[in-house]
XYZ file of C-alpha atoms in Angstrom:
685
model
C 133.770 -90.374 31.502
C 131.760 -87.321 31.133
C 128.695 -86.388 32.185
C 124.834 -85.887 30.352
C 124.379 -84.886 26.951
C 123.491 -81.364 27.604
C 126.975 -80.834 29.982
C 130.286 -79.560 28.143
C 132.603 -81.088 30.486
C 134.973 -78.543 29.723
C 138.482 -79.436 32.507
C 141.142 -81.378 30.625
C 140.757 -85.217 32.158
C 142.931 -88.264 31.780
C 142.029 -90.759 29.114
C 138.838 -93.357 30.233
C 138.231 -96.436 28.669
C 135.757 -96.647 26.079
C 132.248 -98.517 27.849
C 131.973 -101.906 26.353
C 128.416 -103.300 27.139
C 130.308 -106.592 26.038
C 133.019 -106.860 28.769
C 131.557 -104.880 31.657
C 134.095 -103.172 34.699
C 135.051 -105.226 36.723
C 133.123 -102.478 39.055
C 130.088 -103.954 37.764
C 128.677 -107.017 40.012
C 128.697 -110.166 38.884
C 125.283 -110.187 39.279
C 124.442 -107.214 36.781
C 126.781 -108.598 34.596
C 125.032 -111.847 34.093
C 121.896 -110.037 33.497
C 123.171 -107.999 30.209
C 124.739 -111.469 29.460
C 120.757 -113.134 28.894
C 119.747 -109.323 27.378
C 117.740 -110.429 24.030
C 120.306 -109.148 21.480
C 118.108 -106.423 20.076
C 117.783 -105.280 23.199
C 120.993 -105.161 23.331
C 121.811 -102.996 20.794
C 119.265 -99.911 21.917
C 120.604 -100.005 25.114
C 124.069 -100.182 23.905
C 122.657 -97.386 21.201
C 121.318 -95.507 24.468
C 123.706 -95.394 26.899
C 126.620 -93.765 23.830
C 124.255 -91.549 23.757
C 125.067 -90.302 27.476
C 128.386 -91.662 27.963
C 131.353 -91.059 25.775
C 135.465 -91.559 26.943
C 137.007 -88.620 28.118
C 139.936 -87.199 25.528
C 143.159 -85.916 26.845
C 143.599 -83.450 23.662
C 143.473 -80.284 23.603
C 140.685 -79.084 20.638
C 144.201 -77.093 19.551
C 145.907 -80.717 19.834
C 142.752 -82.941 18.457
C 142.436 -81.235 15.204
C 146.002 -81.173 14.424
C 145.770 -85.082 15.164
C 142.643 -85.878 13.683
C 141.314 -82.920 11.092
C 141.990 -83.625 7.163
C 140.653 -80.239 4.896
C 139.140 -81.360 1.640
C 139.346 -79.014 -1.441
C 136.202 -78.231 -1.034
C 136.562 -76.547 2.007
C 139.991 -75.236 1.137
C 141.168 -74.884 -2.758
C 144.577 -73.701 -1.359
C 145.243 -75.379 1.933
C 143.533 -78.848 1.913
C 145.078 -81.850 3.825
C 145.330 -82.531 7.392
C 144.921 -79.309 9.344
C 147.975 -76.594 9.477
C 147.375 -73.781 12.411
C 150.016 -71.977 11.669
C 148.475 -70.662 8.476
C 146.000 -68.770 11.258
C 147.474 -69.552 14.098
C 145.453 -66.604 16.261
C 142.852 -69.153 16.287
C 143.807 -71.566 19.100
C 142.384 -68.799 21.538
C 138.522 -69.480 20.432
C 139.953 -73.155 20.577
C 141.141 -72.996 23.566
C 138.889 -71.205 25.295
C 136.293 -74.702 24.508
C 138.797 -76.098 27.046
C 138.745 -73.804 29.740
C 136.554 -73.961 32.693
C 133.051 -72.181 32.495
C 133.765 -70.921 35.638
C 136.665 -68.709 34.438
C 135.611 -68.357 30.801
C 131.914 -68.487 30.083
C 131.321 -65.810 26.831
C 134.414 -65.528 24.486
C 133.229 -61.826 22.209
C 134.950 -61.825 18.822
C 135.751 -58.456 17.636
C 137.241 -58.780 14.072
C 137.683 -58.402 10.225
C 135.806 -59.944 7.964
C 138.257 -62.980 7.232
C 140.246 -64.775 9.344
C 139.355 -68.298 9.324
C 137.113 -68.184 12.440
C 134.186 -69.583 10.664
C 136.057 -72.793 9.940
C 137.491 -72.830 13.294
C 133.987 -72.838 14.911
C 133.041 -75.814 12.948
C 136.050 -77.377 14.102
C 134.968 -76.871 17.398
C 131.970 -78.198 16.752
C 133.902 -81.540 15.605
C 135.899 -81.611 18.719
C 132.697 -81.794 20.689
C 130.982 -84.040 18.841
C 134.013 -86.647 19.223
C 135.269 -85.984 22.897
C 131.856 -84.338 24.415
C 128.573 -84.276 23.484
C 126.384 -81.194 24.491
C 124.078 -80.325 22.053
C 124.720 -77.142 20.294
C 123.209 -73.508 18.584
C 124.923 -72.387 15.800
C 123.142 -68.631 14.330
C 123.672 -66.911 11.464
C 122.118 -63.659 10.136
C 119.656 -65.478 8.116
C 119.085 -68.861 6.944
C 120.482 -68.957 3.746
C 123.765 -68.608 5.654
C 123.457 -70.966 8.599
C 122.321 -73.497 5.433
C 125.617 -72.819 3.605
C 126.742 -73.843 7.119
C 125.125 -76.532 7.757
C 126.886 -78.407 4.738
C 130.204 -77.400 5.517
C 130.103 -78.588 9.294
C 128.204 -81.977 7.925
C 131.010 -82.665 4.832
C 133.783 -82.483 8.013
C 131.325 -84.668 10.656
C 131.605 -87.148 7.235
C 135.688 -87.016 5.539
C 137.372 -87.155 8.568
C 137.533 -90.754 9.956
C 137.926 -89.700 13.559
C 134.368 -88.504 13.266
C 132.846 -92.141 11.935
C 129.657 -92.869 13.508
C 128.862 -89.789 14.803
C 126.256 -89.146 12.370
C 123.184 -91.046 14.403
C 120.132 -92.887 11.700
C 118.493 -89.992 11.835
C 121.011 -88.040 10.604
C 120.449 -84.454 8.561
C 116.717 -83.288 8.121
C 116.088 -83.272 4.414
C 113.984 -80.349 3.565
C 117.293 -77.341 5.367
C 119.644 -79.408 6.816
C 119.088 -77.433 9.729
C 119.354 -79.368 12.218
C 121.712 -82.136 12.542
C 121.316 -85.333 14.896
C 124.510 -86.606 15.897
C 125.426 -88.662 18.411
C 124.565 -87.687 21.986
C 124.141 -84.289 20.647
C 122.228 -82.107 17.978
C 123.137 -79.240 16.202
C 120.267 -76.375 15.795
C 121.250 -73.864 12.725
C 119.038 -71.455 12.428
C 119.131 -67.948 11.138
C 118.910 -64.280 13.133
C 114.658 -64.396 13.380
C 113.411 -67.569 13.907
C 112.320 -67.580 17.275
C 111.547 -71.040 17.530
C 115.451 -71.965 17.337
C 116.341 -69.467 21.116
C 113.322 -71.148 22.570
C 113.107 -74.428 23.012
C 115.660 -77.115 25.317
C 119.224 -75.780 26.461
C 122.140 -75.695 25.144
C 125.840 -76.327 25.812
C 126.769 -74.322 23.603
C 125.979 -71.369 21.609
C 127.774 -69.545 18.340
C 126.877 -66.309 16.721
C 128.412 -65.442 13.691
C 127.606 -62.052 12.312
C 126.041 -61.158 15.262
C 125.797 -57.293 14.002
C 123.294 -58.458 10.954
C 120.563 -60.140 13.485
C 117.103 -59.312 13.549
C 115.585 -59.978 16.291
C 112.809 -62.472 15.857
C 109.220 -61.862 14.998
C 106.686 -60.898 18.527
C 109.548 -57.835 19.699
C 111.343 -61.004 21.010
C 115.262 -59.733 22.914
C 118.836 -59.658 20.909
C 119.863 -62.864 19.984
C 122.808 -62.873 21.964
C 119.962 -62.891 25.498
C 118.518 -65.035 23.751
C 121.242 -67.634 23.827
C 122.155 -66.484 27.208
C 118.715 -68.030 28.503
C 119.485 -71.048 26.367
C 122.691 -71.647 28.488
C 121.213 -70.824 31.515
C 120.932 -74.337 32.825
C 123.916 -76.110 31.559
C 127.102 -75.486 34.353
C 129.763 -75.555 31.436
C 128.080 -74.227 29.235
C 129.554 -71.538 26.635
C 129.041 -68.673 24.304
C 131.167 -67.683 21.370
C 129.769 -64.420 19.251
C 130.976 -61.507 17.430
C 132.059 -60.640 13.881
C 132.845 -57.382 11.911
C 131.796 -54.920 14.019
C 129.405 -52.199 12.005
C 129.251 -49.745 14.754
C 130.260 -48.262 18.323
C 126.750 -49.152 19.701
C 126.038 -52.487 18.101
C 125.932 -55.285 19.690
C 129.070 -57.210 18.984
C 131.129 -53.972 19.773
C 129.250 -53.034 23.540
C 130.170 -56.928 24.380
C 133.601 -56.857 23.220
C 134.152 -53.468 25.625
C 132.659 -55.230 28.626
C 134.850 -58.259 28.061
C 138.389 -58.621 28.857
C 139.532 -56.770 25.342
C 142.658 -58.980 24.920
C 144.760 -58.331 21.822
C 147.544 -60.216 20.023
C 151.001 -58.942 20.847
C 153.311 -60.277 18.792
C 157.567 -59.704 19.435
C 159.543 -57.059 17.300
C 162.444 -59.536 15.645
C 164.918 -56.884 16.548
C 163.978 -55.887 20.232
C 161.970 -58.473 20.911
C 159.222 -56.191 22.719
C 155.799 -57.424 22.335
C 153.695 -54.776 21.040
C 149.596 -55.552 19.067
C 149.327 -54.965 15.459
C 147.955 -51.299 14.700
C 147.214 -49.184 12.002
C 148.925 -46.220 13.346
C 152.909 -47.750 13.326
C 152.191 -48.740 9.800
C 154.778 -46.588 7.279
C 153.927 -46.160 3.466
C 153.528 -43.023 3.698
C 157.335 -42.877 1.852
C 156.139 -44.726 -0.980
C 155.610 -41.564 -3.699
C 157.188 -40.324 -7.205
C 158.651 -37.027 -7.160
C 155.483 -35.043 -8.836
C 153.910 -36.316 -4.529
C 151.848 -39.304 -6.169
C 151.143 -43.114 -4.827
C 153.709 -44.967 -6.429
C 151.892 -48.620 -6.210
C 154.619 -50.853 -6.934
C 156.507 -49.399 -3.472
C 153.495 -49.547 -1.104
C 153.004 -53.537 -2.157
C 157.149 -54.011 -1.937
C 157.608 -51.661 1.346
C 154.958 -50.652 3.503
C 155.920 -52.437 7.069
C 155.078 -51.898 10.608
C 157.620 -49.255 13.012
C 158.019 -51.225 16.243
C 156.871 -49.145 19.118
C 159.857 -49.151 21.647
C 162.787 -49.663 19.307
C 161.801 -47.656 15.678
C 163.210 -50.499 13.697
C 160.761 -51.822 10.604
C 159.089 -55.192 11.359
C 158.388 -57.270 7.834
C 155.435 -58.920 6.712
C 157.794 -61.606 5.453
C 158.627 -61.628 9.632
C 155.115 -62.234 10.956
C 155.292 -66.231 9.875
C 158.563 -66.720 12.972
C 156.973 -64.249 15.041
C 152.985 -65.048 15.593
C 153.706 -68.559 16.618
C 155.372 -66.580 20.084
C 152.700 -64.166 19.996
C 150.433 -64.550 23.116
C 147.378 -62.427 24.232
C 147.311 -59.422 26.803
C 144.346 -58.229 28.283
C 143.386 -54.271 27.780
C 140.195 -53.950 29.976
C 141.463 -52.821 33.797
C 138.450 -51.046 34.678
C 139.272 -47.844 34.470
C 136.364 -46.859 32.147
C 132.516 -47.082 32.123
C 133.037 -50.808 30.557
C 134.017 -53.027 33.864
C 134.927 -56.329 32.758
C 131.829 -58.465 32.925
C 132.999 -61.571 35.050
C 133.680 -64.904 32.639
C 133.599 -62.696 29.872
C 136.522 -63.022 27.563
C 137.061 -60.402 24.443
C 139.050 -60.333 21.476
C 140.025 -57.802 18.884
C 141.840 -58.670 15.641
C 142.247 -57.527 11.891
C 143.737 -58.004 8.489
C 147.053 -57.011 9.727
C 147.802 -60.286 11.390
C 146.375 -62.371 8.148
C 149.310 -64.205 6.506
C 147.312 -64.853 3.479
C 149.412 -63.610 0.191
C 146.112 -61.521 -0.643
C 146.285 -59.709 2.829
C 149.835 -58.587 3.193
C 150.816 -55.130 5.026
C 151.768 -53.765 1.107
C 148.416 -54.948 -0.223
C 146.475 -53.442 2.866
C 148.140 -49.593 2.436
C 147.234 -49.874 -1.708
C 143.303 -51.048 -0.424
C 143.630 -48.001 2.335
C 144.557 -45.537 0.082
C 142.074 -46.267 -2.742
C 139.561 -46.159 0.235
C 140.129 -42.442 1.738
C 138.843 -41.099 -1.600
C 135.063 -42.484 -0.674
C 133.661 -41.944 3.249
C 131.950 -45.297 2.596
C 135.305 -46.780 0.916
C 136.905 -45.739 4.393
C 134.094 -46.839 6.754
C 133.990 -50.365 5.006
C 138.352 -50.233 5.083
C 138.375 -49.503 8.788
C 134.865 -52.290 9.358
C 136.298 -55.144 7.764
C 139.860 -54.922 7.585
C 140.610 -53.681 10.832
C 137.793 -54.859 12.756
C 137.007 -51.057 14.031
C 133.653 -49.570 14.290
C 133.420 -46.276 13.163
C 132.296 -44.161 16.268
C 128.925 -41.974 15.715
C 128.414 -38.991 15.981
C 124.520 -36.977 15.043
C 125.410 -35.910 11.024
C 123.890 -32.490 10.418
C 125.059 -29.995 7.314
C 124.046 -26.565 8.197
C 124.392 -23.460 6.091
C 128.095 -22.158 7.391
C 129.283 -25.715 5.967
C 127.456 -24.975 2.787
C 129.023 -21.206 2.066
C 132.762 -22.811 2.708
C 132.449 -24.462 -0.519
C 131.558 -21.455 -2.727
C 134.517 -21.432 -5.546
C 134.456 -17.525 -6.491
C 132.598 -18.636 -10.333
C 129.778 -17.929 -12.233
C 126.787 -20.286 -12.814
C 126.959 -21.928 -15.835
C 131.108 -21.936 -15.768
C 133.545 -24.339 -14.251
C 136.670 -22.872 -13.321
C 139.203 -25.423 -13.900
C 138.369 -27.791 -17.668
C 136.543 -31.039 -17.042
C 137.891 -34.062 -18.123
C 137.605 -35.194 -21.442
C 136.786 -39.117 -22.907
C 139.509 -38.888 -25.099
C 138.019 -40.886 -27.536
C 134.850 -39.305 -27.841
C 135.742 -36.031 -27.043
C 133.003 -35.347 -24.237
C 133.329 -33.671 -21.254
C 133.108 -35.217 -17.792
C 129.972 -32.686 -17.035
C 126.363 -34.609 -16.116
C 122.852 -33.281 -15.429
C 120.747 -35.271 -12.666
C 117.301 -34.560 -12.083
C 115.324 -35.353 -9.855
C 112.011 -35.986 -10.344
C 108.187 -34.503 -8.169
C 104.491 -34.524 -9.625
C 104.831 -31.712 -10.714
C 108.048 -29.917 -12.094
C 111.945 -31.341 -12.594
C 114.329 -30.167 -10.469
C 118.271 -30.512 -11.927
C 121.650 -30.290 -11.101
C 124.779 -30.458 -12.864
C 127.865 -30.996 -12.168
C 131.124 -31.514 -13.547
C 134.327 -33.102 -12.035
C 138.004 -33.739 -13.051
C 139.942 -36.734 -13.548
C 140.747 -36.517 -9.797
C 137.176 -36.616 -9.338
C 136.985 -32.962 -7.882
C 133.539 -31.965 -8.883
C 131.304 -28.626 -9.382
C 128.316 -27.391 -9.172
C 127.720 -25.934 -12.260
C 124.260 -24.550 -12.566
C 120.634 -25.762 -10.971
C 117.312 -25.365 -11.301
C 113.603 -26.460 -11.870
C 111.421 -27.430 -15.367
C 107.956 -28.652 -15.891
C 109.153 -31.245 -18.986
C 111.940 -33.669 -20.031
C 112.322 -32.358 -23.079
C 113.333 -29.362 -21.469
C 116.326 -30.895 -19.622
C 117.551 -31.848 -23.747
C 117.990 -28.046 -23.589
C 119.672 -27.393 -20.270
C 122.087 -30.700 -21.665
C 123.102 -29.011 -24.445
C 123.787 -25.336 -22.334
C 127.307 -24.342 -23.172
C 129.407 -24.469 -19.754
C 132.168 -21.732 -19.751
C 135.524 -22.798 -18.897
C 136.970 -19.784 -16.136
C 134.911 -18.001 -13.329
C 133.576 -15.880 -15.970
C 131.128 -16.361 -19.329
C 129.746 -13.618 -21.413
C 126.834 -11.330 -20.797
C 123.680 -13.087 -21.082
C 122.576 -9.462 -23.830
C 125.258 -11.061 -25.871
C 124.325 -14.921 -25.904
C 120.756 -13.799 -25.976
C 121.646 -11.391 -29.209
C 123.559 -14.409 -30.978
C 120.620 -17.039 -30.482
C 117.986 -14.467 -32.022
C 120.702 -13.924 -34.761
C 121.136 -17.928 -35.291
C 117.088 -18.142 -35.811
C 116.896 -15.645 -37.880
C 119.349 -16.584 -40.520
C 118.349 -20.433 -39.664
C 121.906 -20.721 -38.174
C 123.561 -23.392 -35.417
C 123.186 -21.519 -32.657
C 126.742 -22.973 -31.222
C 128.447 -22.907 -34.234
C 128.197 -18.895 -33.982
C 129.511 -19.649 -30.176
C 132.582 -20.692 -31.521
C 132.735 -18.132 -34.336
C 131.996 -15.258 -31.819
C 134.615 -16.760 -28.866
C 137.013 -18.866 -30.281
C 139.709 -18.359 -27.485
C 136.948 -19.367 -24.716
C 136.321 -23.162 -24.413
C 132.742 -24.154 -23.362
C 131.438 -27.718 -23.263
C 127.291 -29.035 -22.928
C 126.826 -31.899 -20.265
C 127.746 -35.289 -22.263
C 124.963 -37.789 -19.914
C 122.371 -37.977 -16.974
C 120.436 -39.554 -15.060
C 116.505 -39.104 -14.232
C 114.557 -40.133 -11.085
C 112.284 -42.726 -11.997
C 110.817 -43.633 -8.741
C 107.575 -41.470 -9.013
C 106.913 -41.797 -13.560
C 108.540 -45.485 -14.240
C 107.716 -45.541 -17.461
C 107.300 -42.488 -18.497
C 111.360 -41.534 -17.676
C 112.113 -45.314 -19.170
C 110.414 -43.632 -22.415
C 112.333 -40.054 -22.580
C 115.544 -41.984 -22.003
C 115.140 -44.047 -24.564
C 113.928 -41.817 -27.083
C 117.293 -39.735 -26.048
C 119.331 -42.465 -28.146
C 118.896 -43.600 -32.235
C 118.996 -47.752 -32.362
C 119.332 -46.848 -35.737
C 122.367 -45.701 -36.425
C 125.757 -47.268 -37.417
C 126.983 -48.231 -35.110
C 123.974 -47.322 -32.554
C 123.638 -43.875 -30.489
C 123.372 -44.498 -26.711
C 120.706 -43.207 -25.197
C 121.615 -39.451 -23.531
C 120.444 -39.713 -20.447
C 118.874 -43.253 -18.027
C 116.885 -43.713 -15.763
C 117.890 -44.074 -12.066
C 116.701 -45.178 -8.684
C 117.903 -45.230 -4.794
C 118.085 -48.695 -3.284
C 119.513 -49.690 -0.025
C 123.132 -50.949 0.157
C 122.208 -53.819 0.779
C 120.482 -54.479 -2.331
C 123.358 -53.251 -5.149
C 126.777 -55.420 -5.361
C 128.761 -51.860 -5.703
C 127.952 -47.569 -5.054
C 126.228 -47.703 -8.248
C 124.853 -51.246 -9.903
C 124.174 -51.273 -14.167
C 120.952 -52.973 -14.228
C 121.099 -53.644 -18.619
C 118.569 -55.802 -20.106
C 116.552 -56.160 -17.183
C 113.701 -53.286 -17.287
C 111.465 -52.447 -20.147
C 109.825 -48.962 -21.671
C 106.033 -49.192 -22.389
C 107.117 -50.370 -25.726
C 108.825 -53.146 -24.778
C 112.163 -52.459 -25.516
C 114.929 -52.846 -23.069
C 116.598 -50.419 -21.032
C 119.579 -50.031 -18.654
C 118.679 -48.579 -15.099
C 121.312 -47.317 -12.895
C 120.214 -48.232 -9.228
C 122.396 -46.606 -6.666
C 123.002 -47.151 -3.254
C 121.626 -44.197 -0.645
C 123.576 -44.146 2.064
C 126.912 -45.109 0.371
C 126.267 -41.562 -1.529
C 124.639 -39.538 1.083
C 127.896 -40.656 3.032
C 130.052 -39.526 0.529
C 127.836 -35.892 -0.399
C 127.008 -35.211 3.163
C 130.085 -36.693 5.300
C 133.053 -36.335 2.948
C 132.518 -33.990 0.577
C 130.612 -31.412 2.385
C 131.321 -32.677 6.113
C 135.395 -33.092 5.279
C 135.807 -29.810 3.680
C 138.249 -28.217 6.093
C 140.301 -31.263 6.417
C 140.378 -32.034 2.786
C 141.407 -28.192 2.814
C 144.838 -28.631 5.161
C 145.656 -31.928 2.688
C 144.404 -34.778 6.153
C 141.986 -36.100 3.900
C 141.893 -37.499 0.396
C 138.317 -37.155 -0.580
C 138.139 -35.001 -3.358
C 136.609 -31.511 -3.246
C 133.165 -30.173 -3.700
C 132.507 -26.667 -5.102
C 129.911 -24.570 -5.730
C 129.058 -21.239 -7.518
C 130.144 -17.824 -5.741
C 126.276 -17.420 -5.111
C 124.118 -20.194 -4.238
C 120.016 -18.877 -3.528
C 119.263 -19.812 -0.140
C 116.285 -22.165 -1.093
C 119.105 -24.765 -2.478
C 121.032 -23.968 0.335
C 117.614 -24.910 2.567
C 117.688 -28.117 0.752
C 120.876 -29.440 1.180
C 120.567 -29.079 4.795
C 117.881 -31.459 4.967
C 119.591 -34.854 5.151
C 120.309 -35.598 8.684
C 121.229 -38.725 10.591
C 120.103 -40.276 13.783
C 120.399 -42.799 16.732
C 117.340 -44.936 16.256
C 116.774 -48.263 17.276
C 116.509 -49.833 14.215
C 115.575 -53.848 14.287
C 115.805 -54.530 18.096
C 119.761 -52.642 18.105
C 120.651 -49.447 18.338
C 121.451 -47.962 14.988
C 122.728 -44.560 12.855
C 120.571 -44.063 10.051
C 119.802 -41.055 7.501
C 116.476 -39.640 9.268
C 113.162 -38.667 6.936
C 113.406 -35.393 5.847
C 111.452 -33.024 6.969
C 111.438 -30.738 4.215
C 112.261 -31.176 0.185
C 115.879 -32.262 -0.628
C 115.507 -32.799 -4.396
C 118.339 -30.691 -5.350
C 120.361 -32.828 -2.598
C 119.478 -35.959 -4.388
C 119.656 -34.760 -8.059
C 123.105 -33.985 -6.934
C 123.733 -37.175 -4.997
C 122.648 -38.810 -8.144
C 125.422 -36.732 -9.993
C 127.686 -38.605 -7.825
C 126.851 -41.478 -8.496
C 127.244 -41.192 -12.085
C 130.578 -40.535 -11.870
C 131.195 -43.327 -10.256
C 130.100 -45.291 -13.594
C 131.711 -42.887 -16.096
C 135.140 -41.851 -13.778
C 137.230 -44.783 -15.692
C 136.425 -43.159 -19.319
C 138.241 -39.885 -17.737
C 141.141 -41.536 -16.677
C 144.377 -38.996 -16.089
C 142.729 -36.643 -18.925
C 142.162 -32.802 -18.411
C 139.718 -30.192 -20.378
C 141.251 -27.647 -22.966
């Protein structure tokens, strides 16, 4: 017999016969048996139902063994791996299933620091199924949002209703008809909620609490504590209560990593197929540097086929194909010896696992290496790689760009020049030169930037103007290829001659400088934040819909938005926004945080590493002389550790002085993300 429903009896026990009210056990006295026999059938049924919510047969099977014996995965749950549950696909989740059947006196909390998709969500749902079938207890399942909680609820209901081992587990009350966030099962309730809900964390005790994507949780209204502490409060009255929490780590100081550090810090050690030495799979052991062609460029076919993990003991290659036969022998090894500031907390187990252990065909070591190579081009992509692929939080430091950092970028070329020929669009001949402007109440500050095909960027010029029409003239101003341009007096004389003779200024330039290349800005962005419809009207007017084919606008409206509101670094929103005249216009939404990272942490902050060949982030160059006002504006963006939504988070702080040129330069990098496919493997002349 198990204990009351608010208790999760976790010690393995021999199987016991089910309670049968129609055939009382021998230890029940004859008088009681006779009394039960005379009970009205309706009362008898109610009594049987009540007792079944309190008593359930103990199960001799472990959770791992039970799911293999009892669970069928439907095609709706897994299109590629439906049928009887197959633990060989995700052998590492056995640690989670074993945790729930280990006495809480030894293991009360399980903190999981992991990469994004390893099958742990399905494993937690199967744990709930096991609990419902063998040892009922109230369950709290919290996601970062109510929408995600509802999705989890639907998945759980499908598992509960499509497996024979769980027949009859739903009571007549079933699920909440409105949101499906409360499931009433035999002997237990399952509460599902978003992290901002105070009510779900404040009522009765539970025997099992599951907090998924912990670092994305927000505190409940009214200044309540973070969700993991609230969940611990709900487990206090249950002697055998269990907590499972974690997810992809968002930062070093965030909840997942801090709780991981104060746990056992277990890693999965697998044996080398050559020497049988047990070791964890770590990114530092991956080898793919040999997969380059004679020119030093990455040969992606070789990266996919030849990437391997080097054994830390015998230095022989462990191949991706070896994982399926060595992972079943793997064992979890604790690494927290109490030698640092994060002492192991009693009863807290913590594990770390990454995509390196995945057996999915889409996450082979070769594919992960290719993903890493691509991520090196952008600090934001690199951060996402370590977070979502390796399950590693990035330890931040206070970020502050200084004037000395910027003066390192001086490229020795004059304003209005680009020392290397920019990339050209092979279809149109347009140069990868862009003009972006940040709009304020009285002026428009602009930055002109040229790009090579590999993303290397040159700030060509910058300035301010009063009207949008001036931006068109600035875009047309020639950008001279080389370190020097013709003297200003000579250019002024040619312009005056063109006006006097009613000739085209650019045609005269070609006549006077036949051997010197120059380009105009081909496209630009204008911040629409301050004058939305004025900006849209101007941008719409820089195109011509009457031509065949229609001439696209030369400028487009742009707006910085939080990372959560866009799919990519820059998102093109077509046929949604209107001008004052009612015409639709394309607007570009860019991730403000991602572009700040790319500009300040990457292209500026990593300049020394780039110069030494230790970073593949494309370079950024400034003209030989940059005015102090321009340099000062690029020093305004700073990062600091603040309490955001109830937890410490590194955020970009509000600038204390104007940073309009910095915002314009940031937009130029965002625009490059949009147009760079047009300039692949091309260079100007």
